[in-house]
Amino acid sequence: MELKVLGPTEAEAPPQKGCSASGCGSSDDQLAHLPDHIREKVHNHPCYSEQAHHYYARMHVAVAPACNIQCHYCNRKYDCSNESRPGVVSELLTPEQAVKKTLAVAANIPQMTVLGIAGPGDPLANPERTFATFRALSEQAPDIKLCVSTNGLALPESVDELARHNIDHVTITINCVDPDVGAKIYPWIFWQNRRIKGREAAAILIEQQQKGLEMLAERGILVKVNSVMIPGVNDEHLEEVSRTVKAKGAFLHNVMPLISEAEHGTFYGLMGQRGPRPDELQALQDACSGDMNMMRHCRQCRADAVGLLGEDRGEEFTLDKIEAMDIDYAAAMERRAEVHRSIEAELNQPKESAAPLVQLGPAVAKAAEMAVDARPVLMAVASQGGGVINQHFGHAREFLVYEASPSGVRFIGHRKTDNYCAGGDTCGDGESVLARTIAALEGCEAVLCSKIGYEPWDRLEAAGIQPNGEHAMEPIEDAVAAVYREMWRSGALAAPDEQQVVA
Ligand code: CLF
Ligand code: SF4
C-alpha cells in the first residue's frame, strides 16, 4: 500500500501503491554493529541504508490494484498515501509486463538493486499477481533484491510464501497499537468476506500486523515499519508504537509525514486535517530513535517509481518503450556486477571524515577549539546523488537537510520544492517558485549547492539563509562540517549576547 491512482474508488478493488507505509534506512554508523549477514542484506538497499541511497536505485512495479482496508489518508483514485506521492496515474501491469519492465530497468540502470511491490493497493491483497511477479524475477534476475510493503492485514497467511521466494525485506505500515487510535485512522477493513468497521476493525488489523511482524522476525526476514504521523491523532502514540515493534523484532522504523492536501480528495484532506511541520516530524523521529534505528530519507515514493530515491525515471520505461527494447539479461548482469563493484570500491575508500556520529563526527570534532555548547545549525544541500554537492540551486527539486553540531553532522531529512529554473517557458514562474523554495527551507541557516545565481542569492540572504557555492563536488558531510567550523570561527554560533566577545 502506497499511493497511486488507478481506477475508480471501489471498496474491495482499488488503488494505490507503494512501499506500504514506511521508510527505511539508517545511517552507516547504525549499521556498523550488525552481523555480516545482515549488513550484506542492507548495504546496497537504498531504503535500508542512508548511505546507499546516494548511490543505489530502487524500482516499484504496480501489479497490485486491490486493497483490503481503507485509510483516511488514501483516496483510491491516487497512489496509496502510505508511501507515495498522490496525484499521478500509473499503468497497472500484469506480472509478465512487470517482469519485462524490471529486466529493462535493471539493464539500463545498473545501480538499480531492489525491486519492490507496494501497490497501488496492497500487495498481499493481490497474492496471485504479487507472487507470480516475485517467482519469475527470483528465477530470471537473481541479482535483484525483492521487497514488499503491506498494510499487514493478510500478512500472517503470506509469511511462508514470502520466505519461499527469498524476500528478505518486508515493510509493514503500522500507525497504531491501540484500537481506539486506529478507529480514527481506519474506517473499515474487509475481513473474512465481511466489511468490519470502527474499533473492532482496528483491533483485528493491529492483531494481524503484530502477528505478522513476529512471524517474519522468527524467520530472520528484515522488517521495516512505516508509520504515518497524523498530528492530533497518533503523534503522541507513535513512540509507543516504536517501542512495541522494536521489542517484536522490527529492524527499522520510518515515521513519515501525513500528506493531506485537499485537492487529493482524501477524508483527512477534505476534513482539514493537517500534516506535521518539519520541526514536529524531526522531534518525533528523534524521540523514537532512542528505541530503534530510524529512517529519515524516505521519499514516500509512488507505486511505480523508478530510479534513485527522490527521482522518477518512469517515463523512460513505459510499456510501449519496453516493448521496443531487446534485453540480454545475462550480459546485463555482468555489467551490473561491474558497476556494483566500482560503487563498493568507492564506498570502502577510507575517508578523512569517516566516523562516528551519524557519519561526520570527526570532521566537526577536529575543531577542538570549538565550544561544546555551540548551538546546532541546519543546512540545506543540493545534490543529485553520489554523496557530493553537485547540483545547481535552481535545478534542485528537493534539498537534503543536515544538522551540524560540535558532536558531528547528521542527516535530518529532505524538503521538497519545485525547481527554481527549469529553463524555457517555465522560467516565468521563477519568482513564486523561489518564494516557495525559501519557505520550504525555513529553519535552515545555509544552503550548499554547486552554483547559484545573483537573484536567488540576494533573496536567500535577505531571508537569513546563507548561500554557499564554495564546496562544489565535495562530500556532503565534509562540506557541512567545514561551513559549520567557519561559522564558529566567525562567531556566528555563539548566543547573541556572546557574539561580540567571540568575535
Ligand atoms: Fe520500495 Fe519500500 Fe522496498 Fe524501498 S520504497 S517497497 S522499502 S524498495 Fe523506501 Fe520509497 Fe520510503 Fe518505501 S523511500 S516509500 S521506504
Ligand atoms: Fe490506500 Fe491504506 Fe490501502 Fe494503502 S493500505 S492502498 S493507503 S487504503
Short mmCIF file of N, CA, C and O in Angstrom, two decimals, residues 80-177:
data_model
loop_
_atom_site.label_atom_id
_atom_site.label_comp_id
_atom_site.label_asym_id
_atom_site.label_seq_id
_atom_site.Cartn_x
_atom_site.Cartn_y
_atom_site.Cartn_z
N CYS A 80 -1.43 4.90 -3.18
CA CYS A 80 -1.58 4.70 -1.74
C CYS A 80 -0.74 5.72 -1.00
O CYS A 80 0.46 5.82 -1.19
N SER A 81 -1.36 6.46 -0.15
CA SER A 81 -0.64 7.53 0.54
C SER A 81 0.39 7.04 1.52
O SER A 81 1.16 7.80 2.04
N ASN A 82 0.38 5.77 1.79
CA ASN A 82 1.38 5.29 2.74
C ASN A 82 2.76 5.66 2.31
O ASN A 82 3.61 6.00 3.11
N GLU A 83 3.07 5.52 1.08
CA GLU A 83 4.41 5.80 0.68
C GLU A 83 4.47 6.40 -0.67
O GLU A 83 5.44 6.23 -1.38
N SER A 84 3.50 7.06 -1.09
CA SER A 84 3.69 7.63 -2.39
C SER A 84 3.03 8.97 -2.51
O SER A 84 2.20 9.33 -1.72
N ARG A 85 3.51 9.65 -3.50
CA ARG A 85 3.04 10.98 -3.74
C ARG A 85 1.74 10.86 -4.52
O ARG A 85 1.69 10.26 -5.58
N PRO A 86 0.69 11.40 -4.02
CA PRO A 86 -0.56 11.27 -4.73
C PRO A 86 -0.62 12.13 -5.98
O PRO A 86 0.15 13.07 -6.11
N GLY A 87 -1.47 11.80 -6.89
CA GLY A 87 -1.76 12.72 -7.97
C GLY A 87 -1.37 12.28 -9.35
O GLY A 87 -1.70 12.95 -10.32
N VAL A 88 -0.66 11.17 -9.49
CA VAL A 88 -0.26 10.78 -10.83
C VAL A 88 -0.77 9.39 -11.15
O VAL A 88 -0.53 8.45 -10.41
N VAL A 89 -1.45 9.28 -12.24
CA VAL A 89 -1.98 7.98 -12.64
C VAL A 89 -0.87 7.13 -13.21
O VAL A 89 -0.02 7.60 -13.93
N SER A 90 -0.87 5.85 -12.87
CA SER A 90 0.17 4.99 -13.43
C SER A 90 -0.46 3.84 -14.18
O SER A 90 -1.64 3.58 -14.07
N GLU A 91 0.39 3.14 -14.93
CA GLU A 91 -0.09 1.98 -15.66
C GLU A 91 -0.12 0.79 -14.72
O GLU A 91 0.85 0.50 -14.04
N LEU A 92 -1.25 0.09 -14.69
CA LEU A 92 -1.30 -1.15 -13.94
C LEU A 92 -0.68 -2.23 -14.82
O LEU A 92 -0.99 -2.32 -16.01
N LEU A 93 0.21 -3.03 -14.25
CA LEU A 93 0.93 -4.02 -15.05
C LEU A 93 0.46 -5.43 -14.73
O LEU A 93 0.11 -5.73 -13.58
N THR A 94 0.51 -6.31 -15.73
CA THR A 94 0.36 -7.73 -15.45
C THR A 94 1.71 -8.23 -14.92
O THR A 94 2.74 -7.56 -15.11
N PRO A 95 1.73 -9.39 -14.26
CA PRO A 95 3.03 -9.90 -13.80
C PRO A 95 4.04 -10.03 -14.95
O PRO A 95 5.21 -9.71 -14.79
N GLU A 96 3.58 -10.45 -16.12
CA GLU A 96 4.51 -10.59 -17.25
C GLU A 96 5.09 -9.24 -17.66
O GLU A 96 6.29 -9.11 -17.93
N GLN A 97 4.23 -8.23 -17.71
CA GLN A 97 4.71 -6.88 -18.06
C GLN A 97 5.67 -6.37 -16.98
O GLN A 97 6.67 -5.72 -17.27
N ALA A 98 5.35 -6.68 -15.73
CA ALA A 98 6.19 -6.21 -14.63
C ALA A 98 7.58 -6.82 -14.71
O ALA A 98 8.59 -6.15 -14.47
N VAL A 99 7.64 -8.10 -15.07
CA VAL A 99 8.95 -8.77 -15.18
C VAL A 99 9.74 -8.13 -16.31
O VAL A 99 10.93 -7.82 -16.17
N LYS A 100 9.08 -7.90 -17.43
CA LYS A 100 9.78 -7.31 -18.58
C LYS A 100 10.29 -5.92 -18.23
O LYS A 100 11.42 -5.54 -18.55
N LYS A 101 9.46 -5.15 -17.55
CA LYS A 101 9.87 -3.80 -17.17
C LYS A 101 11.06 -3.85 -16.20
O LYS A 101 12.01 -3.08 -16.32
N THR A 102 11.01 -4.77 -15.26
CA THR A 102 12.11 -4.87 -14.29
C THR A 102 13.43 -5.20 -14.98
O THR A 102 14.47 -4.59 -14.70
N LEU A 103 13.40 -6.16 -15.91
CA LEU A 103 14.63 -6.53 -16.62
C LEU A 103 15.14 -5.34 -17.45
O LEU A 103 16.35 -5.08 -17.52
N ALA A 104 14.20 -4.60 -18.05
CA ALA A 104 14.60 -3.44 -18.86
C ALA A 104 15.26 -2.36 -18.00
O ALA A 104 16.30 -1.80 -18.36
N VAL A 105 14.66 -2.09 -16.86
CA VAL A 105 15.23 -1.07 -15.97
C VAL A 105 16.59 -1.53 -15.44
O VAL A 105 17.57 -0.78 -15.43
N ALA A 106 16.66 -2.79 -15.02
CA ALA A 106 17.92 -3.29 -14.45
C ALA A 106 19.05 -3.23 -15.47
O ALA A 106 20.20 -2.95 -15.13
N ALA A 107 18.71 -3.50 -16.73
CA ALA A 107 19.74 -3.48 -17.77
C ALA A 107 20.19 -2.05 -18.07
O ALA A 107 21.35 -1.81 -18.41
N ASN A 108 19.28 -1.11 -17.95
CA ASN A 108 19.60 0.28 -18.31
C ASN A 108 20.04 1.14 -17.14
O ASN A 108 20.67 2.18 -17.32
N ILE A 109 19.65 0.75 -15.93
CA ILE A 109 20.08 1.49 -14.73
C ILE A 109 20.76 0.47 -13.82
O ILE A 109 20.14 -0.11 -12.91
N PRO A 110 22.06 0.19 -14.07
CA PRO A 110 22.71 -0.89 -13.32
C PRO A 110 22.76 -0.65 -11.82
O PRO A 110 22.92 -1.59 -11.04
N GLN A 111 22.62 0.60 -11.40
CA GLN A 111 22.61 0.88 -9.95
C GLN A 111 21.32 0.43 -9.30
O GLN A 111 21.17 0.51 -8.08
N MET A 112 20.32 0.01 -10.08
CA MET A 112 19.05 -0.44 -9.50
C MET A 112 19.27 -1.81 -8.84
O MET A 112 19.60 -2.78 -9.52
N THR A 113 19.13 -1.87 -7.53
CA THR A 113 19.40 -3.11 -6.82
C THR A 113 18.16 -3.75 -6.22
O THR A 113 18.19 -4.91 -5.84
N VAL A 114 17.06 -3.00 -6.12
CA VAL A 114 15.88 -3.50 -5.40
C VAL A 114 14.61 -3.33 -6.22
O VAL A 114 14.34 -2.25 -6.76
N LEU A 115 13.84 -4.42 -6.29
CA LEU A 115 12.51 -4.35 -6.91
C LEU A 115 11.49 -4.47 -5.78
O LEU A 115 11.50 -5.46 -5.03
N GLY A 116 10.63 -3.47 -5.64
CA GLY A 116 9.62 -3.51 -4.60
C GLY A 116 8.22 -3.56 -5.20
O GLY A 116 7.95 -3.00 -6.26
N ILE A 117 7.32 -4.24 -4.51
CA ILE A 117 5.90 -4.18 -4.86
C ILE A 117 5.20 -3.51 -3.69
O ILE A 117 5.30 -3.97 -2.55
N ALA A 118 4.55 -2.40 -3.99
CA ALA A 118 3.97 -1.59 -2.91
C ALA A 118 2.61 -1.05 -3.29
O ALA A 118 2.12 -0.12 -2.66
N GLY A 119 2.00 -1.59 -4.29
CA GLY A 119 0.68 -1.08 -4.62
C GLY A 119 0.35 -1.25 -6.09
O GLY A 119 0.97 -2.07 -6.77
N PRO A 120 -0.60 -0.45 -6.57
CA PRO A 120 -1.17 0.72 -5.93
C PRO A 120 -2.12 0.41 -4.77
O PRO A 120 -2.44 1.30 -4.00
N GLY A 121 -2.54 -0.84 -4.61
CA GLY A 121 -3.34 -1.20 -3.43
C GLY A 121 -2.43 -1.89 -2.43
O GLY A 121 -1.35 -1.40 -2.14
N ASP A 122 -2.84 -3.05 -1.93
CA ASP A 122 -1.97 -3.79 -1.01
C ASP A 122 -1.48 -5.06 -1.70
O ASP A 122 -2.29 -5.87 -2.16
N PRO A 123 -0.16 -5.26 -1.77
CA PRO A 123 0.38 -6.42 -2.50
C PRO A 123 -0.18 -7.75 -2.00
O PRO A 123 -0.44 -8.65 -2.80
N LEU A 124 -0.39 -7.88 -0.70
CA LEU A 124 -0.84 -9.18 -0.18
C LEU A 124 -2.35 -9.35 -0.28
O LEU A 124 -2.88 -10.44 -0.01
N ALA A 125 -3.05 -8.30 -0.69
CA ALA A 125 -4.47 -8.45 -1.03
C ALA A 125 -4.61 -8.88 -2.49
O ALA A 125 -5.72 -9.10 -2.98
N ASN A 126 -3.49 -8.98 -3.19
CA ASN A 126 -3.44 -9.42 -4.59
C ASN A 126 -2.37 -10.52 -4.70
O ASN A 126 -1.40 -10.40 -5.45
N PRO A 127 -2.52 -11.61 -3.92
CA PRO A 127 -1.39 -12.56 -3.81
C PRO A 127 -0.99 -13.22 -5.12
O PRO A 127 0.20 -13.44 -5.36
N GLU A 128 -1.97 -13.53 -5.99
CA GLU A 128 -1.58 -14.22 -7.23
C GLU A 128 -0.67 -13.34 -8.07
O GLU A 128 0.37 -13.77 -8.56
N ARG A 129 -1.06 -12.09 -8.26
CA ARG A 129 -0.28 -11.18 -9.11
C ARG A 129 1.07 -10.87 -8.47
O ARG A 129 2.11 -10.83 -9.14
N THR A 130 1.07 -10.66 -7.17
CA THR A 130 2.31 -10.31 -6.47
C THR A 130 3.30 -11.47 -6.51
O THR A 130 4.48 -11.30 -6.88
N PHE A 131 2.83 -12.66 -6.15
CA PHE A 131 3.79 -13.78 -6.07
C PHE A 131 4.17 -14.30 -7.45
O PHE A 131 5.27 -14.84 -7.61
N ALA A 132 3.32 -14.15 -8.44
CA ALA A 132 3.73 -14.53 -9.80
C ALA A 132 4.90 -13.66 -10.25
O ALA A 132 5.85 -14.12 -10.89
N THR A 133 4.84 -12.38 -9.89
CA THR A 133 5.93 -11.46 -10.26
C THR A 133 7.21 -11.83 -9.52
O THR A 133 8.29 -11.94 -10.11
N PHE A 134 7.10 -12.04 -8.21
CA PHE A 134 8.29 -12.40 -7.43
C PHE A 134 8.91 -13.72 -7.91
O PHE A 134 10.12 -13.86 -8.02
N ARG A 135 8.02 -14.70 -8.18
CA ARG A 135 8.52 -16.01 -8.59
C ARG A 135 9.36 -15.90 -9.86
O ARG A 135 10.48 -16.39 -9.95
N ALA A 136 8.82 -15.19 -10.86
CA ALA A 136 9.53 -15.07 -12.14
C ALA A 136 10.83 -14.30 -11.97
O ALA A 136 11.87 -14.66 -12.55
N LEU A 137 10.80 -13.25 -11.16
CA LEU A 137 12.03 -12.45 -11.01
C LEU A 137 13.09 -13.18 -10.22
O LEU A 137 14.29 -13.04 -10.50
N SER A 138 12.70 -13.97 -9.23
CA SER A 138 13.74 -14.67 -8.47
C SER A 138 14.44 -15.69 -9.37
O SER A 138 15.61 -16.00 -9.18
N GLU A 139 13.75 -16.17 -10.42
CA GLU A 139 14.39 -17.10 -11.36
C GLU A 139 15.20 -16.36 -12.41
O GLU A 139 16.32 -16.74 -12.74
N GLN A 140 14.64 -15.28 -12.95
CA GLN A 140 15.28 -14.64 -14.10
C GLN A 140 16.29 -13.55 -13.73
O GLN A 140 17.15 -13.20 -14.53
N ALA A 141 16.19 -12.98 -12.55
CA ALA A 141 17.08 -11.88 -12.17
C ALA A 141 17.55 -12.08 -10.73
O ALA A 141 17.18 -11.32 -9.82
N PRO A 142 18.39 -13.10 -10.51
CA PRO A 142 18.79 -13.41 -9.13
C PRO A 142 19.64 -12.32 -8.48
O PRO A 142 19.87 -12.38 -7.27
N ASP A 143 20.11 -11.36 -9.26
CA ASP A 143 20.94 -10.30 -8.66
C ASP A 143 20.10 -9.12 -8.15
O ASP A 143 20.64 -8.12 -7.69
N ILE A 144 18.77 -9.22 -8.22
CA ILE A 144 17.92 -8.13 -7.74
C ILE A 144 17.28 -8.53 -6.41
O ILE A 144 16.71 -9.63 -6.30
N LYS A 145 17.39 -7.65 -5.41
CA LYS A 145 16.72 -7.92 -4.13
C LYS A 145 15.22 -7.69 -4.30
O LYS A 145 14.81 -6.75 -4.98
N LEU A 146 14.42 -8.50 -3.63
CA LEU A 146 12.96 -8.35 -3.71
C LEU A 146 12.43 -7.80 -2.39
O LEU A 146 12.89 -8.17 -1.31
N CYS A 147 11.45 -6.92 -2.49
CA CYS A 147 10.99 -6.14 -1.34
C CYS A 147 9.47 -5.97 -1.47
O CYS A 147 8.94 -5.86 -2.58
N VAL A 148 8.78 -5.98 -0.36
CA VAL A 148 7.32 -5.81 -0.44
C VAL A 148 6.86 -4.94 0.72
O VAL A 148 7.47 -4.91 1.79
N SER A 149 5.78 -4.22 0.49
CA SER A 149 5.24 -3.33 1.50
C SER A 149 3.75 -3.60 1.66
O SER A 149 3.02 -3.69 0.67
N THR A 150 3.29 -3.75 2.90
CA THR A 150 1.90 -4.16 3.11
C THR A 150 1.27 -3.47 4.31
O THR A 150 1.99 -3.04 5.22
N ASN A 151 -0.05 -3.42 4.31
CA ASN A 151 -0.74 -2.89 5.49
C ASN A 151 -0.80 -3.95 6.60
O ASN A 151 -1.17 -3.64 7.72
N GLY A 152 -0.49 -5.20 6.28
CA GLY A 152 -0.34 -6.24 7.29
C GLY A 152 -1.58 -7.09 7.53
O GLY A 152 -1.48 -8.12 8.21
N LEU A 153 -2.73 -6.71 6.98
CA LEU A 153 -3.95 -7.47 7.30
C LEU A 153 -3.83 -8.93 6.84
O LEU A 153 -4.24 -9.85 7.55
N ALA A 154 -3.27 -9.14 5.65
CA ALA A 154 -3.15 -10.51 5.13
C ALA A 154 -1.75 -11.07 5.32
O ALA A 154 -1.39 -12.09 4.73
N LEU A 155 -0.96 -10.44 6.18
CA LEU A 155 0.45 -10.85 6.30
C LEU A 155 0.65 -12.25 6.89
O LEU A 155 1.42 -13.04 6.32
N PRO A 156 0.02 -12.58 8.02
CA PRO A 156 0.33 -13.89 8.62
C PRO A 156 0.17 -15.04 7.63
O PRO A 156 1.01 -15.94 7.57
N GLU A 157 -0.88 -15.02 6.81
CA GLU A 157 -1.10 -16.13 5.89
C GLU A 157 -0.12 -16.10 4.71
O GLU A 157 -0.06 -17.05 3.93
N SER A 158 0.64 -15.01 4.57
CA SER A 158 1.55 -14.88 3.43
C SER A 158 3.01 -15.11 3.81
O SER A 158 3.87 -15.15 2.94
N VAL A 159 3.28 -15.23 5.09
CA VAL A 159 4.68 -15.27 5.53
C VAL A 159 5.46 -16.44 4.92
O VAL A 159 6.58 -16.27 4.44
N ASP A 160 4.86 -17.62 4.90
CA ASP A 160 5.59 -18.77 4.37
C ASP A 160 5.94 -18.57 2.89
O ASP A 160 7.02 -18.91 2.44
N GLU A 161 5.01 -18.00 2.15
CA GLU A 161 5.28 -17.80 0.72
C GLU A 161 6.34 -16.73 0.51
O GLU A 161 7.19 -16.84 -0.36
N LEU A 162 6.31 -15.69 1.33
CA LEU A 162 7.37 -14.67 1.25
C LEU A 162 8.73 -15.32 1.50
O LEU A 162 9.70 -15.05 0.78
N ALA A 163 8.80 -16.18 2.50
CA ALA A 163 10.08 -16.83 2.81
C ALA A 163 10.51 -17.74 1.66
O ALA A 163 11.69 -17.80 1.31
N ARG A 164 9.54 -18.39 1.02
CA ARG A 164 9.87 -19.30 -0.09
C ARG A 164 10.53 -18.56 -1.24
O ARG A 164 11.35 -19.10 -1.96
N HIS A 165 10.15 -17.30 -1.45
CA HIS A 165 10.70 -16.54 -2.59
C HIS A 165 11.93 -15.72 -2.19
O HIS A 165 12.34 -14.84 -2.92
N ASN A 166 12.47 -16.01 -1.00
CA ASN A 166 13.67 -15.28 -0.55
C ASN A 166 13.45 -13.77 -0.50
O ASN A 166 14.33 -13.00 -0.89
N ILE A 167 12.28 -13.37 -0.07
CA ILE A 167 12.03 -11.94 0.08
C ILE A 167 12.52 -11.53 1.47
O ILE A 167 11.95 -11.92 2.48
N ASP A 168 13.63 -10.81 1.46
CA ASP A 168 14.34 -10.53 2.71
C ASP A 168 13.93 -9.23 3.35
O ASP A 168 14.41 -8.89 4.43
N HIS A 169 13.13 -8.42 2.66
CA HIS A 169 12.77 -7.10 3.17
C HIS A 169 11.26 -6.92 3.08
O HIS A 169 10.71 -6.93 1.98
N VAL A 170 10.63 -6.75 4.23
CA VAL A 170 9.18 -6.54 4.25
C VAL A 170 8.89 -5.28 5.06
O VAL A 170 9.42 -5.10 6.16
N THR A 171 8.07 -4.43 4.49
CA THR A 171 7.63 -3.23 5.22
C THR A 171 6.18 -3.41 5.64
O THR A 171 5.34 -3.82 4.84
N ILE A 172 5.90 -3.12 6.90
CA ILE A 172 4.51 -3.13 7.38
C ILE A 172 4.17 -1.71 7.81
O ILE A 172 4.92 -1.08 8.56
N THR A 173 3.05 -1.21 7.33
CA THR A 173 2.60 0.12 7.78
C THR A 173 1.81 -0.05 9.07
O THR A 173 0.73 -0.64 9.08
N ILE A 174 2.38 0.44 10.16
CA ILE A 174 1.73 0.33 11.47
C ILE A 174 1.59 1.73 12.04
O ILE A 174 2.57 2.37 12.41
N ASN A 175 0.38 2.21 12.07
CA ASN A 175 0.13 3.58 12.54
C ASN A 175 -0.30 3.63 14.01
O ASN A 175 -0.43 4.72 14.57
N CYS A 176 -0.56 2.45 14.61
CA CYS A 176 -1.03 2.45 15.99
C CYS A 176 -0.96 1.03 16.53
O CYS A 176 -0.93 0.06 15.77
N VAL A 177 -0.93 0.93 17.86
CA VAL A 177 -1.09 -0.38 18.50
C VAL A 177 -2.28 -0.32 19.47
O VAL A 177 -2.48 -1.24 20.26
#
